[in-house]
Structures are given as structure tokens and as C-alpha cells.
Coordinates of C-alpha atoms in Angstrom, one line a residue:
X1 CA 0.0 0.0 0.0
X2 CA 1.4 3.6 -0.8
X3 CA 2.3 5.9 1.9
X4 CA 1.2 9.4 2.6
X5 CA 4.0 10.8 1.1
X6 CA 3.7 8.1 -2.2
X7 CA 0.4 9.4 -3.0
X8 CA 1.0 12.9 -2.7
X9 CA 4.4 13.0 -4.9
X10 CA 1.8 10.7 -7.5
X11 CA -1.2 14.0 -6.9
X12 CA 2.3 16.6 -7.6
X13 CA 2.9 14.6 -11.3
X14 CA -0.9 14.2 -11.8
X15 CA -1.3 18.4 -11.7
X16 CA -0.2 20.5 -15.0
X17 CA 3.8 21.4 -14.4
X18 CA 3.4 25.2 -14.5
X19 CA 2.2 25.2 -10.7
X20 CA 4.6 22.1 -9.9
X21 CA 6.7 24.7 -8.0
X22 CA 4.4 26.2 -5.8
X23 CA 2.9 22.9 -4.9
X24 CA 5.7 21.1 -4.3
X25 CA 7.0 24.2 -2.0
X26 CA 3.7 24.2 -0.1
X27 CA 3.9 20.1 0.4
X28 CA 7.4 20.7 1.8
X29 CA 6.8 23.1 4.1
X30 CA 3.4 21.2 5.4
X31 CA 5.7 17.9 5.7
X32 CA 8.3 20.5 8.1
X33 CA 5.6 21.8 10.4
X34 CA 4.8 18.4 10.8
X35 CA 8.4 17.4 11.9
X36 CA 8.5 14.9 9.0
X37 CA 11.9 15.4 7.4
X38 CA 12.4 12.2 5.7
X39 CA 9.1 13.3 3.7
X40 CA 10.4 16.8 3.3
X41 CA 13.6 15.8 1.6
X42 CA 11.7 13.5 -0.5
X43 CA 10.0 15.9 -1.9
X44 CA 12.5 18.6 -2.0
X45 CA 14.1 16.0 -4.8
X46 CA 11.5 15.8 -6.9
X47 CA 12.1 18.1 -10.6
X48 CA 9.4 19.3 -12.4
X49 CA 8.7 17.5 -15.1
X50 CA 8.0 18.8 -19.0
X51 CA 4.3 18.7 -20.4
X52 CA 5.1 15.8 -22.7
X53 CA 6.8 14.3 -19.3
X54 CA 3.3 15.6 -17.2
X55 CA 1.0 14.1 -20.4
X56 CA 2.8 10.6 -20.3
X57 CA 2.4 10.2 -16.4
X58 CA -0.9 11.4 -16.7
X59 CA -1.7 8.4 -18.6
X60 CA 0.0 6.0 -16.4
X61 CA -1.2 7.5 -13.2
X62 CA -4.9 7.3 -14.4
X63 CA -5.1 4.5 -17.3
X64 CA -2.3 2.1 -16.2
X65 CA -4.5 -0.8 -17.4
X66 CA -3.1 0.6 -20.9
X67 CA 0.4 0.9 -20.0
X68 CA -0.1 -2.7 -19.5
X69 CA -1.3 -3.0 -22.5
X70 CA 1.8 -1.2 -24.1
X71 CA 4.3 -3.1 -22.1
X72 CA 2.9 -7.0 -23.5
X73 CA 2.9 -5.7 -26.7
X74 CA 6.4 -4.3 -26.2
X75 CA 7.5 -7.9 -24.9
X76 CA 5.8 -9.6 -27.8
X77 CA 7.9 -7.8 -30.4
X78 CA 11.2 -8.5 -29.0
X79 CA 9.9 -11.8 -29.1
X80 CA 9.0 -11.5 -32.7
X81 CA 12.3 -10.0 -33.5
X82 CA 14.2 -12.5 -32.1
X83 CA 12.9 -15.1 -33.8
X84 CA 12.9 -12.8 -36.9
X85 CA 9.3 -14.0 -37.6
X86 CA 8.4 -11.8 -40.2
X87 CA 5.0 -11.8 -40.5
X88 CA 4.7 -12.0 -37.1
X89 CA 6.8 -8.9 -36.8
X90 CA 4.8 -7.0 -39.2
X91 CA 1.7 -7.9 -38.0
X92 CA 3.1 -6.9 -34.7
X93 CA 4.2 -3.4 -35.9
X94 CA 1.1 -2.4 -37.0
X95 CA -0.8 -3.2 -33.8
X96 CA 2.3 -1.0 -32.5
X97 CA 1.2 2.0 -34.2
X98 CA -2.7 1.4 -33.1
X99 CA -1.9 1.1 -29.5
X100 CA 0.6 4.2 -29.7
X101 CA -2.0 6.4 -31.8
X102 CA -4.7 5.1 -29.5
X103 CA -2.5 5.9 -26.3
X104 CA -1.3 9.3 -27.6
X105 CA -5.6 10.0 -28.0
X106 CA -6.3 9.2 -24.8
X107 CA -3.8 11.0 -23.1
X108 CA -4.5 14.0 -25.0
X109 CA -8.4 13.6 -23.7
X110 CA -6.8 13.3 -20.0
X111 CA -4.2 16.0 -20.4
X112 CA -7.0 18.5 -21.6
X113 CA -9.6 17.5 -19.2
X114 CA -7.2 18.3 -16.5
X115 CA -5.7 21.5 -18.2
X116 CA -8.5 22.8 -20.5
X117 CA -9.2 22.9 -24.0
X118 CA -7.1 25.6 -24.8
X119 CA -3.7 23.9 -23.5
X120 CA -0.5 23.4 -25.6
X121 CA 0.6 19.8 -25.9
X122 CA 3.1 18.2 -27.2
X123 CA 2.0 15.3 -28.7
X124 CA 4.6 14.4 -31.2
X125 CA 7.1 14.0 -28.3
X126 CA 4.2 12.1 -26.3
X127 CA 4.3 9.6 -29.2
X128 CA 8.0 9.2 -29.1
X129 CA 7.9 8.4 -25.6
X130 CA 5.4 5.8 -26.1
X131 CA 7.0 4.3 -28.7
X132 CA 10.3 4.6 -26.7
X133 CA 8.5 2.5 -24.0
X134 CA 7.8 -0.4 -26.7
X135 CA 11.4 -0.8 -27.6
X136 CA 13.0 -0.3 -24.5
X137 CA 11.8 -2.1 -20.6
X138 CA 14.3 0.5 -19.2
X139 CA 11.8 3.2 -20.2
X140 CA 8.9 1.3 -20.1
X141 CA 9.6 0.8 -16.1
X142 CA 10.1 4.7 -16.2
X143 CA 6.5 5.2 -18.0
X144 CA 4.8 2.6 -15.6
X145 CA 5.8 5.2 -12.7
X146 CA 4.4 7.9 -13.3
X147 CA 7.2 10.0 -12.5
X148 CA 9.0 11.1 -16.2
X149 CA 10.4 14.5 -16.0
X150 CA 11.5 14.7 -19.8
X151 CA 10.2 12.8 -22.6
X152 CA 12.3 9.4 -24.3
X153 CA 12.9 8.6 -28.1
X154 CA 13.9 6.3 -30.0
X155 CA 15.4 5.2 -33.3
X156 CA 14.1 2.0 -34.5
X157 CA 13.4 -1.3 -33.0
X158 CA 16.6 -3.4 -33.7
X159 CA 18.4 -4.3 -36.9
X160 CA 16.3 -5.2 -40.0
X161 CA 17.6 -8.9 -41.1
X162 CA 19.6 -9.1 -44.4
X163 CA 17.7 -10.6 -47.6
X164 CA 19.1 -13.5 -48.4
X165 CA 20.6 -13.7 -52.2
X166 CA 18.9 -16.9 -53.7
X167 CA 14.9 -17.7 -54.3
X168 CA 14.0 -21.0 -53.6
X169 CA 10.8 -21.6 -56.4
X170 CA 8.0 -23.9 -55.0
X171 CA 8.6 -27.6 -55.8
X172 CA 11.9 -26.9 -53.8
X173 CA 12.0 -28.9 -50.3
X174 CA 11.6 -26.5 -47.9
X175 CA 14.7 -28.3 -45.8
X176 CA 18.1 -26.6 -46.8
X177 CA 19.3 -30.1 -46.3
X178 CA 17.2 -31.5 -48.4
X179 CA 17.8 -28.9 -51.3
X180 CA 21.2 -29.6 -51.7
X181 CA 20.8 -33.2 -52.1
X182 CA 18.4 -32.9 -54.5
X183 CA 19.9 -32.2 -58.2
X184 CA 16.4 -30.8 -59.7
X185 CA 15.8 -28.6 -57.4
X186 CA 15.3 -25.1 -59.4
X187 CA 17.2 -22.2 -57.8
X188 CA 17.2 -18.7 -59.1
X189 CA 20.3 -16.7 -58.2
X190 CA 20.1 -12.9 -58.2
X191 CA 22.7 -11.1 -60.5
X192 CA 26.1 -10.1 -58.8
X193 CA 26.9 -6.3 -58.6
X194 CA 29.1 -4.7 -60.7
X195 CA 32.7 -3.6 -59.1
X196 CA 31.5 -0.2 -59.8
X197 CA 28.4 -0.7 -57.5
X198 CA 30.1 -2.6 -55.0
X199 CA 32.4 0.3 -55.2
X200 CA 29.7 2.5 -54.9
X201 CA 28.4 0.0 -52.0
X202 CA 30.9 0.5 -50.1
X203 CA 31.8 4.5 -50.1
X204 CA 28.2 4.0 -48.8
X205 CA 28.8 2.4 -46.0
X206 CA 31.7 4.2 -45.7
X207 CA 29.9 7.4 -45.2
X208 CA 27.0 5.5 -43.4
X209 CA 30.0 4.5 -40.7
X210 CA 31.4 7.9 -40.4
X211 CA 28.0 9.6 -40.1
X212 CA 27.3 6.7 -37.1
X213 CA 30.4 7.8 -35.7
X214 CA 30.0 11.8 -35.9
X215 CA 26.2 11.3 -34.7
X216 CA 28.2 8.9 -31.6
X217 CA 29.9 11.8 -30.8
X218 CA 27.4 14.6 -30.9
X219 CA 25.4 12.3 -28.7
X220 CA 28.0 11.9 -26.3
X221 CA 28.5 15.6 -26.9
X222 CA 24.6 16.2 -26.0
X223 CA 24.2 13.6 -23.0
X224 CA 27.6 15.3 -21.0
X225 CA 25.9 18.7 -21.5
X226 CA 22.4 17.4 -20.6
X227 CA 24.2 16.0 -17.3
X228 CA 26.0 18.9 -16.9
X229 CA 22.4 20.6 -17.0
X230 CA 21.4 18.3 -14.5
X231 CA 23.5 19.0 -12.7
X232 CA 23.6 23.3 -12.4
X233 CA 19.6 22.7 -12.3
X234 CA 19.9 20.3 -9.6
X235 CA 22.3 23.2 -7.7
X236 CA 19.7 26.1 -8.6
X237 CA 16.8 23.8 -7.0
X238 CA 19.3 23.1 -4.2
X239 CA 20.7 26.8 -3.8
X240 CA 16.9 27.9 -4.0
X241 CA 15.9 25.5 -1.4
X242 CA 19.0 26.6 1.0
X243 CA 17.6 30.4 0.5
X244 CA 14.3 29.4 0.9
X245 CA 15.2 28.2 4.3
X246 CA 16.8 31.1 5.1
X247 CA 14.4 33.3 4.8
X248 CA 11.8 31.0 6.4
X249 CA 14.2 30.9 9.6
X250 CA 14.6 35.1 9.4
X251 CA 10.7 34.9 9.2
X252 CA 10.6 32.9 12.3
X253 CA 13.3 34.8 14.1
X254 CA 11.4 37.9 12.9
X255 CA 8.1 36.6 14.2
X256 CA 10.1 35.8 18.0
X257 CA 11.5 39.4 18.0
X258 CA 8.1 40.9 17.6
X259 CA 6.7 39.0 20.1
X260 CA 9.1 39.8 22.4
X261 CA 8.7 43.1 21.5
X262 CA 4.9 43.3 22.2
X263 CA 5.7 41.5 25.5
X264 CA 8.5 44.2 26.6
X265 CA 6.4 46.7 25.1
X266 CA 3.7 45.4 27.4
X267 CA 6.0 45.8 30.4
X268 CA 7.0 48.9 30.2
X269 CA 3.4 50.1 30.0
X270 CA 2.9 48.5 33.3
X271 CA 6.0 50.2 35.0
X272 CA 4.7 53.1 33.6
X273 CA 1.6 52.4 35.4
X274 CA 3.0 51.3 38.8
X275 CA 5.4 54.8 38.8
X276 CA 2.1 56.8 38.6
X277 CA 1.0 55.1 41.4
X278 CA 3.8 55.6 43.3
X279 CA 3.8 59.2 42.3
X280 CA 0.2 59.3 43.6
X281 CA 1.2 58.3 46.9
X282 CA 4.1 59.8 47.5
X283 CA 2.0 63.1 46.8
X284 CA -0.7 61.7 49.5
X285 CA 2.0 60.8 51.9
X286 CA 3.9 64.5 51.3
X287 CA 0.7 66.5 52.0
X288 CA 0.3 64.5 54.8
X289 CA 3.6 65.2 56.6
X290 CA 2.7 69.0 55.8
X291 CA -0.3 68.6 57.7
X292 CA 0.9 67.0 60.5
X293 CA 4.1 69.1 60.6
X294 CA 1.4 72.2 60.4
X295 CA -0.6 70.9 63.2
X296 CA 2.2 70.5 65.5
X297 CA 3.5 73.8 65.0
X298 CA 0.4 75.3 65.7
X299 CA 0.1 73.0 68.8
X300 CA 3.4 74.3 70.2
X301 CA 2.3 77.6 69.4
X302 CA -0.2 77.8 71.6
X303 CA 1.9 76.8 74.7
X304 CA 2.2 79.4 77.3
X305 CA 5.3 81.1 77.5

């Protein structure tokens, strides 16, 4: 069973991205009032995620019956391209691009429902994902969480098999074995290239290598900046959280000073109180030395000589 904290990190990727922030801020700051700082830290990790990112978990939060759905079919086709089972295959990549289309319409619905009709969405990079998710379990266990911050792609699902360069005709055994043992067997061989095309082949691959190797370098090029990215963002996030802090501690320590304030303040107004009182009586008790030191002079006064 999820925790607490599970299902509100699930409600924070379920909400549209551009008040992650603020949620996410409030959530961390409930989870410190309530002296739970495993559940604030938690939470102070999470990243906001893109709207493709937001749009994918929205499906898997809320349908994951289809993401299911997505990840047998994903397993079926690597079965399929294994045993390079060609219709199979085929047959299998069209029911790919149903269940994608059909995914990428549903969470649309979702992702408006919960944003409004008037909402920008990336759908293209949606689709990508979802197709990503079919090649790959590694991001097909990142869909099924519900937690994607960015959206996947991918290239293609695995190497297309080589044609092979004979045609076997009908009333040829359909054992190799068998073939070659048997002399009237008809077999059709294609033509061989030409040196000039197998020259031409082969500046081909040629180029097809080095473009393989300049695209592996601009990849490794992009993925150290993206981590490099990762990393200033997750410093930003960590330096804004630090100030963040901060200021909520100055708040706190402003908040003790002005109660203090209002209790000194307080204080002096009853000091100020008890001196008029004293003032009072020490008026009383002056007029009543005068009369008394009246009366006795008039007493003595009065004595005879």
C-alpha cells in the first residue's frame, strides 16, 4: 500500500507542471511543520517534469491498465524480433502504431480534461515516448511510474535482417538439407553487382559509418551537456531551497522578535503604570507630613510662654 508521502508525490505529477513549483513548495513546508523530514527531503528532490513528461504520467497514473497494455505488446515484439518471424513482426508493428496512436488520443483527452481545451501539448514527443516504452523495458519501467520528468525517443526497433541472395521456387524442399541433395531442385540466383556498385556500395557504407560515428559523438556531446544541465539545475533547485530556508528561519526569528517586542512593550506600559501610582502616593504621603508638621507647629504655638 502507498504511503502518505507516495500518494502525494503521485497527486504533484498528476497536476499540470506550470504550478509544480508552488505545490511542491507548499507540500514541503506542510511535511516540516509536521516534523516529518524524511518526507520533506523527498520531496524537495522531486524536478518538475516537461508537459510531454506531465502528459505521459498522466496516462499511467490514471489508465495504467493501458500501460499494461503497451508493455505485453512491447515484450511480444522482441519476441517476434528474435525469432525474426516476419509476418509476425509485421503484423506486430502495426498493432504497435494502433496502441501508440490510441494511447497518444487518450492521453491528450486526459491531459485537456485536466488542463483545459485551450492547452498546448506536445504530442509528437508524447508519441516518441510511447514508442520509446515499446522498444525499450528500461523506459517502459520509467512510464509505468508515473514519475518522467522529460520525454524518451527512439530510433528504431533493432536491426532489420539481411535478404538473403537466392529464391528457392516452390517444388523446392523446404529443408536446406534436403535442397542440396536434391539435383532438380530449381534455384534462381540474383545477379552479382558490378565492381563499380560494390564500389559505390561501399563508399556508402563508408559514409553511413562515419555519419554513425559523428552522430556517436554529438550524442556523447549532447548527453555530458544534458548531465552537466542536470547537474547546475539540480544546484539552482538546491541553492533555492538553501535560500528558501533562510528566509523562512529570518521569518521565524522575525516573528520571536516581535513577540518579544509586544511583550516588553507590554511591560513597560505597566512600569509606567506602577510609577504613577507611586507618584500618587508619595503626593498623599507628602501632604500628609505637611499637615501634620502644620498641626504641630500650631500646637506648640499655643503653649504658654
Amino acid at each position: 500500500m502507498p504511503s502518505a508521502t507516495d500518494e502525494l508525490i503521485q497527486r504533484l505529477y498528476s497536476e499540470p507542471p506550470d504550478g509544480f513549483v508552488a505545490a511542491r513548495t507548499a507540500a514541503i513546508n506542510e511535511a516540516k511543520q509536521a516534523g516529518d523530514r524524511e518526507a520533506a527531503k523527498r520531496l524537495a528532490a522531486l524536478k518538475k517534469p516537461t508537459v510531454a513528461a506531465w502528459v505521459v504520467n498522466l496516462l499511467a497514473l490514471r489508465r495504467p491498465e493501458l500501460i499494461e497494455e503497451l508493455v505485453e505488446l512491447s515484450s511480444a515484439l522482441r519476441e517476434a524480433q528474435r525469432g525474426l518471424q516476419g509476418d509476425q513482426l509485421r503484423e506486430l508493428t502495426a498493432q504497435r502504431r494502433q496502441v501508440v496512436s490510441a494511447l497518444v488520443g487518450a492521453a491528450r483527452r486526459l491531459a485537456v480534461e485536466a488542463s483545459g481545451p485551450g492547452a498546448k501539448l506536445p504530442l509528437g514527443e508524447v508519441e516518441a515516448t510511447l514508442t520509446a516504452a515499446l522498444a525499450e523495458p528500461e523506459v517502459a519501467a520509467q512510464v509505468r511510474t508515473g514519475r518522467l520528468i522529460r520525454a524518451a525517443t527512439y530510433a528504431g526497433f533493432g536491426e532489420v535482417p539481411r535478404p538473403r541472395l537466392r529464391l528457392v521456387t516452390d517444388d523446392v524442399a523446404s529443408d536446406e538439407d534436403e535442397s542440396d541433395d536434391d539435383e532438380s531442385a530449381e534455384v534462381v540466383e540474383f545477379p552479382q553487382p558490378s565492381s563499380r556498385e560494390r564500389a559505390a556500395a561501399e563508399r556508402r557504407r563508408r559514409e553511413v559509418e562515419q555519419r554513425q560515428r559523428e552522430l556517436r559523438r554529438e550524442l556523447s556531446a549532447a548527453q555530458a551537456a544534458e548531465r552537466r544541465a542536470d547537474e547546475q539545475l539540480e544546484k539552482a533547485e538546491a541553492a533555492e531551497r538553501d535560500a528558501e530556508h533562510l528566509v523562512e528561519d529570518l521569518d521565524a526569528e522575525l516573528a520571536e522578535l516581535e513577540r518579544r517586542r509586544t511583550e516588553a512593550q507590554a511591560d513597560v506600559a505597566r512600569r509606567k503604570q506602577a510609577r504613577r501610582a507611586a507618584e500618587r502616593e508619595t503626593a498623599v504621603a507628602r501632604r500628609q507630613v505637611g499637615d501634620v508638621q502644620a498641626a504641630l507647629e500650631d500646637l506648640e504655638s499655643d503653649e504658654p510662654d
